[in-house]
Amino acid sequence: MSTAFHEISLGSAASRWMRALALAAALSAMAGAAASAQPVKGDVTVSTKDGYARIVVQLKQEVESTVKVAGGIVVVQFKQPVDAPVEKVTSGAPGYVGAARRDPDGTGMRIALARKVTVNSMAAGEWLFIDLLPENWTGVAPGLPNNVIEELARRAREGEKHMRLQRQISQRNQKPVRVRVGVQPTFTRFVFELPGVVPVTVDRGGEALTLTFGASVKFDLADAKSTMPAVVKAIESYGDKDSATVKFAFADKADIRTFREDRNYIVDIGAADGKDSAHAPPPDAPAGLG
């Protein structure tokens, strides 16, 4: 939602407004950059019941817009052509508006003001609110109607729900990341190949090492479990929608080193006494540090 305020003063002749509107419309027609685009249909409503004039442009879809004031004319520009009956503004707010017209190419509306006002504009979804506040207006500017706020909130909830569903589908279809293992005389290296620069939190409390990855990554621990050094008694992984955890449980005191190398996160584990603590790797397991 965007909001803009403008304070303006007026000339006196309505004919001047009409000439200015006609000239502006002619210049817009000469530009004609978006004339070939299909206009977005919409409607215009006007209300003056609360001591100010509220002009509401409601389109069939959201179209980016800007509202400016120049020479006693409110100029509304759209990023693409629109087809909405702006002439309703003249009859709906005669005390505030002297004339109103739509640019021939549909990308603009021009509203000539009949009195000194402050202009407040708010864009929310497919709605554009233009409030004309009289000189004696005090207090804050009017806000969005409750029904619009509720509708935007409902859409936000639906959008979040859709994003969660898409994330769940993506996680179900995600190919597990195989943890590579390299066996050396005094330690075993576990290489976690990550899809990007994923944050990793390390907890080395008690007889365990817990790695928490700040992304929902599925790990294939087949090689890791088949090539565990004697000092490691178990390796498990689990995760949720936002993170993944790998836990090493130790049978004895272990010498542990963790570090990052490019996008990979590496864990070296050996016996605390520095002796050979690794089982022989299976035939298809990498023998080096890979």
PDB file of C-alpha atoms in Angstrom:
ATOM      1  CA  MET A   1       0.000   0.000   0.000  1.00  0.00           C
ATOM      2  CA  SER A   2       1.397   3.437  -0.945  1.00  0.00           C
ATOM      3  CA  THR A   3       0.249   6.861   0.234  1.00  0.00           C
ATOM      4  CA  ALA A   4       0.918  10.339  -1.151  1.00  0.00           C
ATOM      5  CA  PHE A   5      -0.110  13.820   0.030  1.00  0.00           C
ATOM      6  CA  HIS A   6      -0.385  16.990  -2.066  1.00  0.00           C
ATOM      7  CA  GLU A   7      -1.572  20.466  -1.035  1.00  0.00           C
ATOM      8  CA  ILE A   8      -2.642  22.818  -3.853  1.00  0.00           C
ATOM      9  CA  SER A   9      -4.310  26.170  -4.546  1.00  0.00           C
ATOM     10  CA  LEU A  10      -6.562  26.919  -7.534  1.00  0.00           C
ATOM     11  CA  GLY A  11      -7.145  29.466 -10.218  1.00  0.00           C
ATOM     12  CA  SER A  12     -10.728  30.660 -10.637  1.00  0.00           C
ATOM     13  CA  ALA A  13     -11.890  29.951 -14.203  1.00  0.00           C
ATOM     14  CA  ALA A  14     -13.461  26.578 -15.046  1.00  0.00           C
ATOM     15  CA  SER A  15     -12.732  27.175 -18.709  1.00  0.00           C
ATOM     16  CA  ARG A  16      -9.058  27.298 -17.851  1.00  0.00           C
ATOM     17  CA  TRP A  17      -9.344  23.844 -16.309  1.00  0.00           C
ATOM     18  CA  MET A  18     -11.048  22.457 -19.392  1.00  0.00           C
ATOM     19  CA  ARG A  19      -8.400  23.899 -21.720  1.00  0.00           C
ATOM     20  CA  ALA A  20      -5.647  22.483 -19.527  1.00  0.00           C
ATOM     21  CA  LEU A  21      -7.322  19.087 -19.479  1.00  0.00           C
ATOM     22  CA  ALA A  22      -7.764  19.129 -23.260  1.00  0.00           C
ATOM     23  CA  LEU A  23      -4.122  20.078 -23.822  1.00  0.00           C
ATOM     24  CA  ALA A  24      -2.895  17.386 -21.425  1.00  0.00           C
ATOM     25  CA  ALA A  25      -5.088  14.792 -23.132  1.00  0.00           C
ATOM     26  CA  ALA A  26      -3.766  15.799 -26.545  1.00  0.00           C
ATOM     27  CA  LEU A  27      -0.162  15.470 -25.393  1.00  0.00           C
ATOM     28  CA  SER A  28      -0.922  12.061 -23.891  1.00  0.00           C
ATOM     29  CA  ALA A  29      -2.491  10.921 -27.153  1.00  0.00           C
ATOM     30  CA  MET A  30       0.654  11.966 -29.034  1.00  0.00           C
ATOM     31  CA  ALA A  31       2.768   9.857 -26.677  1.00  0.00           C
ATOM     32  CA  GLY A  32       0.564   6.807 -27.244  1.00  0.00           C
ATOM     33  CA  ALA A  33       3.217   4.353 -26.044  1.00  0.00           C
ATOM     34  CA  ALA A  34       0.734   1.941 -24.519  1.00  0.00           C
ATOM     35  CA  ALA A  35      -2.192   2.539 -26.837  1.00  0.00           C
ATOM     36  CA  SER A  36      -2.047  -0.931 -28.322  1.00  0.00           C
ATOM     37  CA  ALA A  37      -2.368  -2.682 -24.937  1.00  0.00           C
ATOM     38  CA  GLN A  38      -5.734  -4.086 -23.922  1.00  0.00           C
ATOM     39  CA  PRO A  39      -7.242  -1.736 -21.292  1.00  0.00           C
ATOM     40  CA  VAL A  40      -7.938  -3.072 -17.825  1.00  0.00           C
ATOM     41  CA  LYS A  41     -11.624  -2.633 -17.055  1.00  0.00           C
ATOM     42  CA  GLY A  42     -12.699  -0.915 -13.866  1.00  0.00           C
ATOM     43  CA  ASP A  43     -15.191   1.330 -12.130  1.00  0.00           C
ATOM     44  CA  VAL A  44     -15.122   4.685 -10.332  1.00  0.00           C
ATOM     45  CA  THR A  45     -17.139   5.585  -7.249  1.00  0.00           C
ATOM     46  CA  VAL A  46     -17.302   8.878  -5.342  1.00  0.00           C
ATOM     47  CA  SER A  47     -18.377   9.686  -1.782  1.00  0.00           C
ATOM     48  CA  THR A  48     -18.613  13.035   0.036  1.00  0.00           C
ATOM     49  CA  LYS A  49     -20.567  11.951   3.112  1.00  0.00           C
ATOM     50  CA  ASP A  50     -17.731  12.230   5.677  1.00  0.00           C
ATOM     51  CA  GLY A  51     -16.724  15.828   5.103  1.00  0.00           C
ATOM     52  CA  TYR A  52     -14.296  15.143   2.272  1.00  0.00           C
ATOM     53  CA  ALA A  53     -14.433  13.668  -1.230  1.00  0.00           C
ATOM     54  CA  ARG A  54     -13.184  10.118  -1.712  1.00  0.00           C
ATOM     55  CA  ILE A  55     -12.644   8.923  -5.275  1.00  0.00           C
ATOM     56  CA  VAL A  56     -12.185   5.155  -5.611  1.00  0.00           C
ATOM     57  CA  VAL A  57     -10.850   3.596  -8.809  1.00  0.00           C
ATOM     58  CA  GLN A  58     -11.335  -0.180  -8.648  1.00  0.00           C
ATOM     59  CA  LEU A  59      -9.838  -2.205 -11.501  1.00  0.00           C
ATOM     60  CA  LYS A  60     -10.199  -5.853 -12.472  1.00  0.00           C
ATOM     61  CA  GLN A  61      -6.529  -6.404 -11.662  1.00  0.00           C
ATOM     62  CA  GLU A  62      -3.719  -4.542  -9.916  1.00  0.00           C
ATOM     63  CA  VAL A  63      -2.126  -1.828 -12.059  1.00  0.00           C
ATOM     64  CA  GLU A  64       0.746   0.314 -10.786  1.00  0.00           C
ATOM     65  CA  SER A  65      -0.199   3.993 -10.594  1.00  0.00           C
ATOM     66  CA  THR A  66       1.062   7.407  -9.500  1.00  0.00           C
ATOM     67  CA  VAL A  67      -0.923  10.459  -8.378  1.00  0.00           C
ATOM     68  CA  LYS A  68       0.436  13.998  -8.738  1.00  0.00           C
ATOM     69  CA  VAL A  69      -1.014  17.495  -8.550  1.00  0.00           C
ATOM     70  CA  ALA A  70      -0.033  20.225 -11.023  1.00  0.00           C
ATOM     71  CA  GLY A  71      -1.741  23.567 -11.602  1.00  0.00           C
ATOM     72  CA  GLY A  72      -4.969  22.631  -9.844  1.00  0.00           C
ATOM     73  CA  ILE A  73      -5.232  19.294 -11.680  1.00  0.00           C
ATOM     74  CA  VAL A  74      -4.913  15.852 -10.131  1.00  0.00           C
ATOM     75  CA  VAL A  75      -2.983  13.711 -12.626  1.00  0.00           C
ATOM     76  CA  VAL A  76      -3.303   9.931 -12.294  1.00  0.00           C
ATOM     77  CA  GLN A  77      -0.892   7.880 -14.402  1.00  0.00           C
ATOM     78  CA  PHE A  78      -1.195   4.102 -14.915  1.00  0.00           C
ATOM     79  CA  LYS A  79       1.518   1.698 -16.070  1.00  0.00           C
ATOM     80  CA  GLN A  80      -0.945   0.232 -18.574  1.00  0.00           C
ATOM     81  CA  PRO A  81      -4.202   1.459 -20.106  1.00  0.00           C
ATOM     82  CA  VAL A  82      -7.348   1.326 -18.016  1.00  0.00           C
ATOM     83  CA  ASP A  83     -10.989   1.744 -18.953  1.00  0.00           C
ATOM     84  CA  ALA A  84     -12.898   3.283 -16.042  1.00  0.00           C
ATOM     85  CA  PRO A  85     -15.656   5.955 -16.129  1.00  0.00           C
ATOM     86  CA  VAL A  86     -13.799   8.884 -14.578  1.00  0.00           C
ATOM     87  CA  GLU A  87     -16.615  11.222 -15.663  1.00  0.00           C
ATOM     88  CA  LYS A  88     -18.516   9.963 -12.591  1.00  0.00           C
ATOM     89  CA  VAL A  89     -16.185  12.131 -10.499  1.00  0.00           C
ATOM     90  CA  THR A  90     -17.657  15.400 -11.835  1.00  0.00           C
ATOM     91  CA  SER A  91     -21.235  14.523 -10.920  1.00  0.00           C
ATOM     92  CA  GLY A  92     -20.273  12.738  -7.700  1.00  0.00           C
ATOM     93  CA  ALA A  93     -18.248  15.574  -6.152  1.00  0.00           C
ATOM     94  CA  PRO A  94     -19.415  18.862  -7.726  1.00  0.00           C
ATOM     95  CA  GLY A  95     -18.185  20.917  -4.773  1.00  0.00           C
ATOM     96  CA  TYR A  96     -14.669  19.563  -5.170  1.00  0.00           C
ATOM     97  CA  VAL A  97     -14.256  18.834  -8.888  1.00  0.00           C
ATOM     98  CA  GLY A  98     -14.812  21.124 -11.882  1.00  0.00           C
ATOM     99  CA  ALA A  99     -14.112  18.565 -14.610  1.00  0.00           C
ATOM    100  CA  ALA A 100     -12.634  15.107 -15.114  1.00  0.00           C
ATOM    101  CA  ARG A 101     -11.582  13.150 -18.135  1.00  0.00           C
ATOM    102  CA  ARG A 102      -9.659  10.051 -19.207  1.00  0.00           C
ATOM    103  CA  ASP A 103      -6.643  10.311 -21.517  1.00  0.00           C
ATOM    104  CA  PRO A 104      -7.348   8.893 -24.987  1.00  0.00           C
ATOM    105  CA  ASP A 105      -4.752   6.140 -24.622  1.00  0.00           C
ATOM    106  CA  GLY A 106      -6.212   5.086 -21.255  1.00  0.00           C
ATOM    107  CA  THR A 107      -2.973   5.509 -19.298  1.00  0.00           C
ATOM    108  CA  GLY A 108      -4.086   8.583 -17.397  1.00  0.00           C
ATOM    109  CA  MET A 109      -6.937  10.411 -15.676  1.00  0.00           C
ATOM    110  CA  ARG A 110      -7.052  14.159 -15.076  1.00  0.00           C
ATOM    111  CA  ILE A 111      -9.278  15.791 -12.476  1.00  0.00           C
ATOM    112  CA  ALA A 112      -9.610  19.617 -12.338  1.00  0.00           C
ATOM    113  CA  LEU A 113     -10.250  20.796  -8.787  1.00  0.00           C
ATOM    114  CA  ALA A 114     -12.888  23.409  -7.894  1.00  0.00           C
ATOM    115  CA  ARG A 115     -11.464  24.409  -4.514  1.00  0.00           C
ATOM    116  CA  LYS A 116      -8.308  24.411  -2.428  1.00  0.00           C
ATOM    117  CA  VAL A 117      -7.732  20.933  -0.991  1.00  0.00           C
ATOM    118  CA  THR A 118      -5.084  18.542   0.231  1.00  0.00           C
ATOM    119  CA  VAL A 119      -4.852  15.435  -1.920  1.00  0.00           C
ATOM    120  CA  ASN A 120      -4.127  12.105  -0.248  1.00  0.00           C
ATOM    121  CA  SER A 121      -3.738   8.995  -2.403  1.00  0.00           C
ATOM    122  CA  MET A 122      -3.480   5.335  -1.364  1.00  0.00           C
ATOM    123  CA  ALA A 123      -2.961   2.306  -3.612  1.00  0.00           C
ATOM    124  CA  ALA A 124      -3.994  -1.084  -2.222  1.00  0.00           C
ATOM    125  CA  GLY A 125      -4.203  -4.061  -4.563  1.00  0.00           C
ATOM    126  CA  GLU A 126      -6.547  -3.234  -7.423  1.00  0.00           C
ATOM    127  CA  TRP A 127      -7.963  -0.227  -5.512  1.00  0.00           C
ATOM    128  CA  LEU A 128      -6.769   3.361  -5.837  1.00  0.00           C
ATOM    129  CA  PHE A 129      -8.147   5.829  -3.270  1.00  0.00           C
ATOM    130  CA  ILE A 130      -7.882   9.579  -3.935  1.00  0.00           C
ATOM    131  CA  ASP A 131      -9.093  11.737  -1.040  1.00  0.00           C
ATOM    132  CA  LEU A 132      -9.729  15.468  -1.461  1.00  0.00           C
ATOM    133  CA  LEU A 133      -9.517  17.016   2.019  1.00  0.00           C
ATOM    134  CA  PRO A 134     -10.877  20.564   2.496  1.00  0.00           C
ATOM    135  CA  GLU A 135      -8.842  23.396   4.021  1.00  0.00           C
ATOM    136  CA  ASN A 136     -10.566  23.045   7.390  1.00  0.00           C
ATOM    137  CA  TRP A 137      -9.690  19.347   7.688  1.00  0.00           C
ATOM    138  CA  THR A 138      -8.004  18.477  10.989  1.00  0.00           C
ATOM    139  CA  GLY A 139      -6.526  15.263  12.279  1.00  0.00           C
ATOM    140  CA  VAL A 140      -5.041  12.329  10.420  1.00  0.00           C
ATOM    141  CA  ALA A 141      -5.939  11.469   6.863  1.00  0.00           C
ATOM    142  CA  PRO A 142      -8.670   8.853   6.314  1.00  0.00           C
ATOM    143  CA  GLY A 143      -7.519   5.267   6.148  1.00  0.00           C
ATOM    144  CA  LEU A 144      -8.518   2.277   4.068  1.00  0.00           C
ATOM    145  CA  PRO A 145     -12.034   0.861   4.463  1.00  0.00           C
ATOM    146  CA  ASN A 146     -12.329  -2.181   6.729  1.00  0.00           C
ATOM    147  CA  ASN A 147     -13.553  -4.404   3.910  1.00  0.00           C
ATOM    148  CA  VAL A 148     -10.427  -3.644   1.860  1.00  0.00           C
ATOM    149  CA  ILE A 149      -8.146  -4.279   4.844  1.00  0.00           C
ATOM    150  CA  GLU A 150      -9.882  -7.597   5.526  1.00  0.00           C
ATOM    151  CA  GLU A 151      -9.646  -8.616   1.878  1.00  0.00           C
ATOM    152  CA  LEU A 152      -5.935  -7.814   1.692  1.00  0.00           C
ATOM    153  CA  ALA A 153      -5.336  -9.727   4.939  1.00  0.00           C
ATOM    154  CA  ARG A 154      -7.243 -12.718   3.554  1.00  0.00           C
ATOM    155  CA  ARG A 155      -5.120 -12.673   0.406  1.00  0.00           C
ATOM    156  CA  ALA A 156      -1.953 -12.484   2.480  1.00  0.00           C
ATOM    157  CA  ARG A 157      -3.039 -15.547   4.467  1.00  0.00           C
ATOM    158  CA  GLU A 158      -3.886 -17.413   1.262  1.00  0.00           C
ATOM    159  CA  GLY A 159      -0.511 -16.429  -0.197  1.00  0.00           C
ATOM    160  CA  GLU A 160       1.340 -17.720   2.861  1.00  0.00           C
ATOM    161  CA  LYS A 161      -0.640 -20.947   2.728  1.00  0.00           C
ATOM    162  CA  HIS A 162       0.214 -21.387  -0.951  1.00  0.00           C
ATOM    163  CA  MET A 163       3.904 -20.736  -0.266  1.00  0.00           C
ATOM    164  CA  ARG A 164       3.949 -23.316   2.521  1.00  0.00           C
ATOM    165  CA  LEU A 165       2.297 -25.866   0.235  1.00  0.00           C
ATOM    166  CA  GLN A 166       4.808 -25.198  -2.537  1.00  0.00           C
ATOM    167  CA  ARG A 167       7.668 -25.499  -0.045  1.00  0.00           C
ATOM    168  CA  GLN A 168       6.318 -28.844   1.175  1.00  0.00           C
ATOM    169  CA  ILE A 169       6.017 -30.117  -2.402  1.00  0.00           C
ATOM    170  CA  SER A 170       9.561 -28.945  -3.123  1.00  0.00           C
ATOM    171  CA  GLN A 171      10.860 -30.702  -0.014  1.00  0.00           C
ATOM    172  CA  ARG A 172       9.131 -33.956  -0.955  1.00  0.00           C
ATOM    173  CA  ASN A 173      10.691 -33.810  -4.415  1.00  0.00           C
ATOM    174  CA  GLN A 174      14.112 -32.771  -3.158  1.00  0.00           C
ATOM    175  CA  LYS A 175      16.908 -35.191  -3.984  1.00  0.00           C
ATOM    176  CA  PRO A 176      18.815 -36.204  -0.836  1.00  0.00           C
ATOM    177  CA  VAL A 177      22.369 -34.879  -0.529  1.00  0.00           C
ATOM    178  CA  ARG A 178      24.806 -37.768  -0.184  1.00  0.00           C
ATOM    179  CA  VAL A 179      27.315 -37.230   2.605  1.00  0.00           C
ATOM    180  CA  ARG A 180      30.745 -38.200   1.266  1.00  0.00           C
ATOM    181  CA  VAL A 181      33.255 -39.955   3.514  1.00  0.00           C
ATOM    182  CA  GLY A 182      37.037 -40.024   3.390  1.00  0.00           C
ATOM    183  CA  VAL A 183      39.058 -42.339   5.670  1.00  0.00           C
ATOM    184  CA  GLN A 184      42.562 -41.434   6.887  1.00  0.00           C
ATOM    185  CA  PRO A 185      44.829 -43.215   9.369  1.00  0.00           C
ATOM    186  CA  THR A 186      43.892 -41.040  12.346  1.00  0.00           C
ATOM    187  CA  PHE A 187      40.536 -39.519  11.425  1.00  0.00           C
ATOM    188  CA  THR A 188      37.476 -39.853   9.229  1.00  0.00           C
ATOM    189  CA  ARG A 189      36.179 -36.917   7.182  1.00  0.00           C
ATOM    190  CA  PHE A 190      32.473 -36.344   6.543  1.00  0.00           C
ATOM    191  CA  VAL A 191      31.717 -33.895   3.734  1.00  0.00           C
ATOM    192  CA  PHE A 192      28.261 -32.282   3.629  1.00  0.00           C
ATOM    193  CA  GLU A 193      27.772 -30.876   0.109  1.00  0.00           C
ATOM    194  CA  LEU A 194      25.238 -28.072   0.558  1.00  0.00           C
ATOM    195  CA  PRO A 195      23.075 -26.476  -2.157  1.00  0.00           C
ATOM    196  CA  GLY A 196      24.326 -22.999  -1.202  1.00  0.00           C
ATOM    197  CA  VAL A 197      25.962 -21.032   1.604  1.00  0.00           C
ATOM    198  CA  VAL A 198      23.784 -22.515   4.331  1.00  0.00           C
ATOM    199  CA  PRO A 199      24.356 -21.386   7.945  1.00  0.00           C
ATOM    200  CA  VAL A 200      25.432 -24.188  10.284  1.00  0.00           C
ATOM    201  CA  THR A 201      25.224 -24.217  14.086  1.00  0.00           C
ATOM    202  CA  VAL A 202      27.483 -26.639  15.976  1.00  0.00           C
ATOM    203  CA  ASP A 203      26.701 -28.050  19.442  1.00  0.00           C
ATOM    204  CA  ARG A 204      29.469 -30.226  20.953  1.00  0.00           C
ATOM    205  CA  GLY A 205      27.844 -30.822  24.316  1.00  0.00           C
ATOM    206  CA  GLY A 206      28.151 -34.147  26.151  1.00  0.00           C
ATOM    207  CA  GLU A 207      28.941 -37.284  24.162  1.00  0.00           C
ATOM    208  CA  ALA A 208      27.476 -35.949  20.948  1.00  0.00           C
ATOM    209  CA  LEU A 209      28.019 -33.531  18.096  1.00  0.00           C
ATOM    210  CA  THR A 210      24.917 -31.863  16.683  1.00  0.00           C
ATOM    211  CA  LEU A 211      24.950 -29.932  13.398  1.00  0.00           C
ATOM    212  CA  THR A 212      21.922 -27.748  12.669  1.00  0.00           C
ATOM    213  CA  PHE A 213      21.665 -26.531   9.071  1.00  0.00           C
ATOM    214  CA  GLY A 214      19.651 -23.375   8.423  1.00  0.00           C
ATOM    215  CA  ALA A 215      17.807 -24.850   5.442  1.00  0.00           C
ATOM    216  CA  SER A 216      15.574 -27.830   4.801  1.00  0.00           C
ATOM    217  CA  VAL A 217      18.148 -30.238   3.350  1.00  0.00           C
ATOM    218  CA  LYS A 218      17.707 -33.998   3.113  1.00  0.00           C
ATOM    219  CA  PHE A 219      20.895 -35.962   3.761  1.00  0.00           C
ATOM    220  CA  ASP A 220      21.711 -39.454   2.505  1.00  0.00           C
ATOM    221  CA  LEU A 221      23.788 -40.984   5.322  1.00  0.00           C
ATOM    222  CA  ALA A 222      24.292 -44.411   3.733  1.00  0.00           C
ATOM    223  CA  ASP A 223      28.058 -43.942   3.240  1.00  0.00           C
ATOM    224  CA  ALA A 224      28.454 -42.203   6.585  1.00  0.00           C
ATOM    225  CA  LYS A 225      26.782 -45.042   8.490  1.00  0.00           C
ATOM    226  CA  SER A 226      28.691 -47.759   6.677  1.00  0.00           C
ATOM    227  CA  THR A 227      32.056 -46.060   7.296  1.00  0.00           C
ATOM    228  CA  MET A 228      31.744 -44.922  10.898  1.00  0.00           C
ATOM    229  CA  PRO A 229      34.976 -44.794  12.888  1.00  0.00           C
ATOM    230  CA  ALA A 230      35.053 -46.840  16.090  1.00  0.00           C
ATOM    231  CA  VAL A 231      34.683 -43.693  18.197  1.00  0.00           C
ATOM    232  CA  VAL A 232      31.262 -42.999  16.618  1.00  0.00           C
ATOM    233  CA  LYS A 233      28.426 -45.271  17.703  1.00  0.00           C
ATOM    234  CA  ALA A 234      25.566 -43.658  15.709  1.00  0.00           C
ATOM    235  CA  ILE A 235      24.733 -41.005  13.097  1.00  0.00           C
ATOM    236  CA  GLU A 236      21.170 -39.807  12.620  1.00  0.00           C
ATOM    237  CA  SER A 237      19.473 -36.996  10.724  1.00  0.00           C
ATOM    238  CA  TYR A 238      16.083 -35.345  10.936  1.00  0.00           C
ATOM    239  CA  GLY A 239      14.551 -32.077   9.815  1.00  0.00           C
ATOM    240  CA  ASP A 240      11.535 -29.831   9.479  1.00  0.00           C
ATOM    241  CA  LYS A 241      10.314 -27.232   6.986  1.00  0.00           C
ATOM    242  CA  ASP A 242      13.063 -24.720   7.833  1.00  0.00           C
ATOM    243  CA  SER A 243      16.108 -26.686   8.998  1.00  0.00           C
ATOM    244  CA  ALA A 244      17.942 -30.020   9.068  1.00  0.00           C
ATOM    245  CA  THR A 245      19.888 -31.652  11.907  1.00  0.00           C
ATOM    246  CA  VAL A 246      22.603 -34.312  11.884  1.00  0.00           C
ATOM    247  CA  LYS A 247      23.661 -35.840  15.200  1.00  0.00           C
ATOM    248  CA  PHE A 248      26.822 -37.867  15.873  1.00  0.00           C
ATOM    249  CA  ALA A 249      26.769 -39.960  19.071  1.00  0.00           C
ATOM    250  CA  PHE A 250      30.183 -41.044  20.418  1.00  0.00           C
ATOM    251  CA  ALA A 251      31.256 -44.235  22.140  1.00  0.00           C
ATOM    252  CA  ASP A 252      34.352 -42.569  23.605  1.00  0.00           C
ATOM    253  CA  LYS A 253      36.125 -39.246  23.714  1.00  0.00           C
ATOM    254  CA  ALA A 254      36.657 -37.905  20.232  1.00  0.00           C
ATOM    255  CA  ASP A 255      38.899 -35.363  18.548  1.00  0.00           C
ATOM    256  CA  ILE A 256      36.559 -33.193  16.430  1.00  0.00           C
ATOM    257  CA  ARG A 257      37.280 -30.507  13.875  1.00  0.00           C
ATOM    258  CA  THR A 258      34.609 -28.669  11.857  1.00  0.00           C
ATOM    259  CA  PHE A 259      35.066 -26.080   9.135  1.00  0.00           C
ATOM    260  CA  ARG A 260      33.599 -24.728   5.921  1.00  0.00           C
ATOM    261  CA  GLU A 261      35.185 -25.146   2.506  1.00  0.00           C
ATOM    262  CA  ASP A 262      33.377 -23.249  -0.257  1.00  0.00           C
ATOM    263  CA  ARG A 263      29.745 -24.438  -0.022  1.00  0.00           C
ATOM    264  CA  ASN A 264      30.698 -27.665   1.758  1.00  0.00           C
ATOM    265  CA  TYR A 265      30.664 -28.184   5.502  1.00  0.00           C
ATOM    266  CA  ILE A 266      33.302 -30.626   6.733  1.00  0.00           C
ATOM    267  CA  VAL A 267      33.556 -32.644   9.935  1.00  0.00           C
ATOM    268  CA  ASP A 268      36.761 -34.509  10.858  1.00  0.00           C
ATOM    269  CA  ILE A 269      36.417 -37.082  13.662  1.00  0.00           C
ATOM    270  CA  GLY A 270      39.189 -39.144  15.235  1.00  0.00           C
ATOM    271  CA  ALA A 271      39.957 -40.836  18.540  1.00  0.00           C
ATOM    272  CA  ALA A 272      41.129 -38.526  21.314  1.00  0.00           C
ATOM    273  CA  ASP A 273      44.367 -40.530  21.707  1.00  0.00           C
ATOM    274  CA  GLY A 274      45.188 -40.032  18.035  1.00  0.00           C
ATOM    275  CA  LYS A 275      45.274 -43.772  17.289  1.00  0.00           C
ATOM    276  CA  ASP A 276      43.736 -45.376  14.220  1.00  0.00           C
ATOM    277  CA  SER A 277      40.022 -45.394  14.956  1.00  0.00           C
ATOM    278  CA  ALA A 278      38.559 -45.901  11.498  1.00  0.00           C
ATOM    279  CA  HIS A 279      36.970 -48.970  10.090  1.00  0.00           C
ATOM    280  CA  ALA A 280      38.143 -49.919   6.623  1.00  0.00           C
ATOM    281  CA  PRO A 281      35.963 -48.201   4.019  1.00  0.00           C
ATOM    282  CA  PRO A 282      33.714 -50.308   1.803  1.00  0.00           C
ATOM    283  CA  PRO A 283      35.001 -50.920  -1.749  1.00  0.00           C
ATOM    284  CA  ASP A 284      32.882 -48.156  -3.309  1.00  0.00           C
ATOM    285  CA  ALA A 285      33.649 -45.550  -0.663  1.00  0.00           C
ATOM    286  CA  PRO A 286      36.211 -42.782  -1.394  1.00  0.00           C
ATOM    287  CA  ALA A 287      39.559 -43.483   0.232  1.00  0.00           C
ATOM    288  CA  GLY A 288      40.888 -39.933   0.197  1.00  0.00           C
ATOM    289  CA  LEU A 289      39.609 -36.672   1.583  1.00  0.00           C
ATOM    290  CA  GLY A 290      37.658 -36.000  -1.623  1.00  0.00           C
TER     291      GLY A 290
END
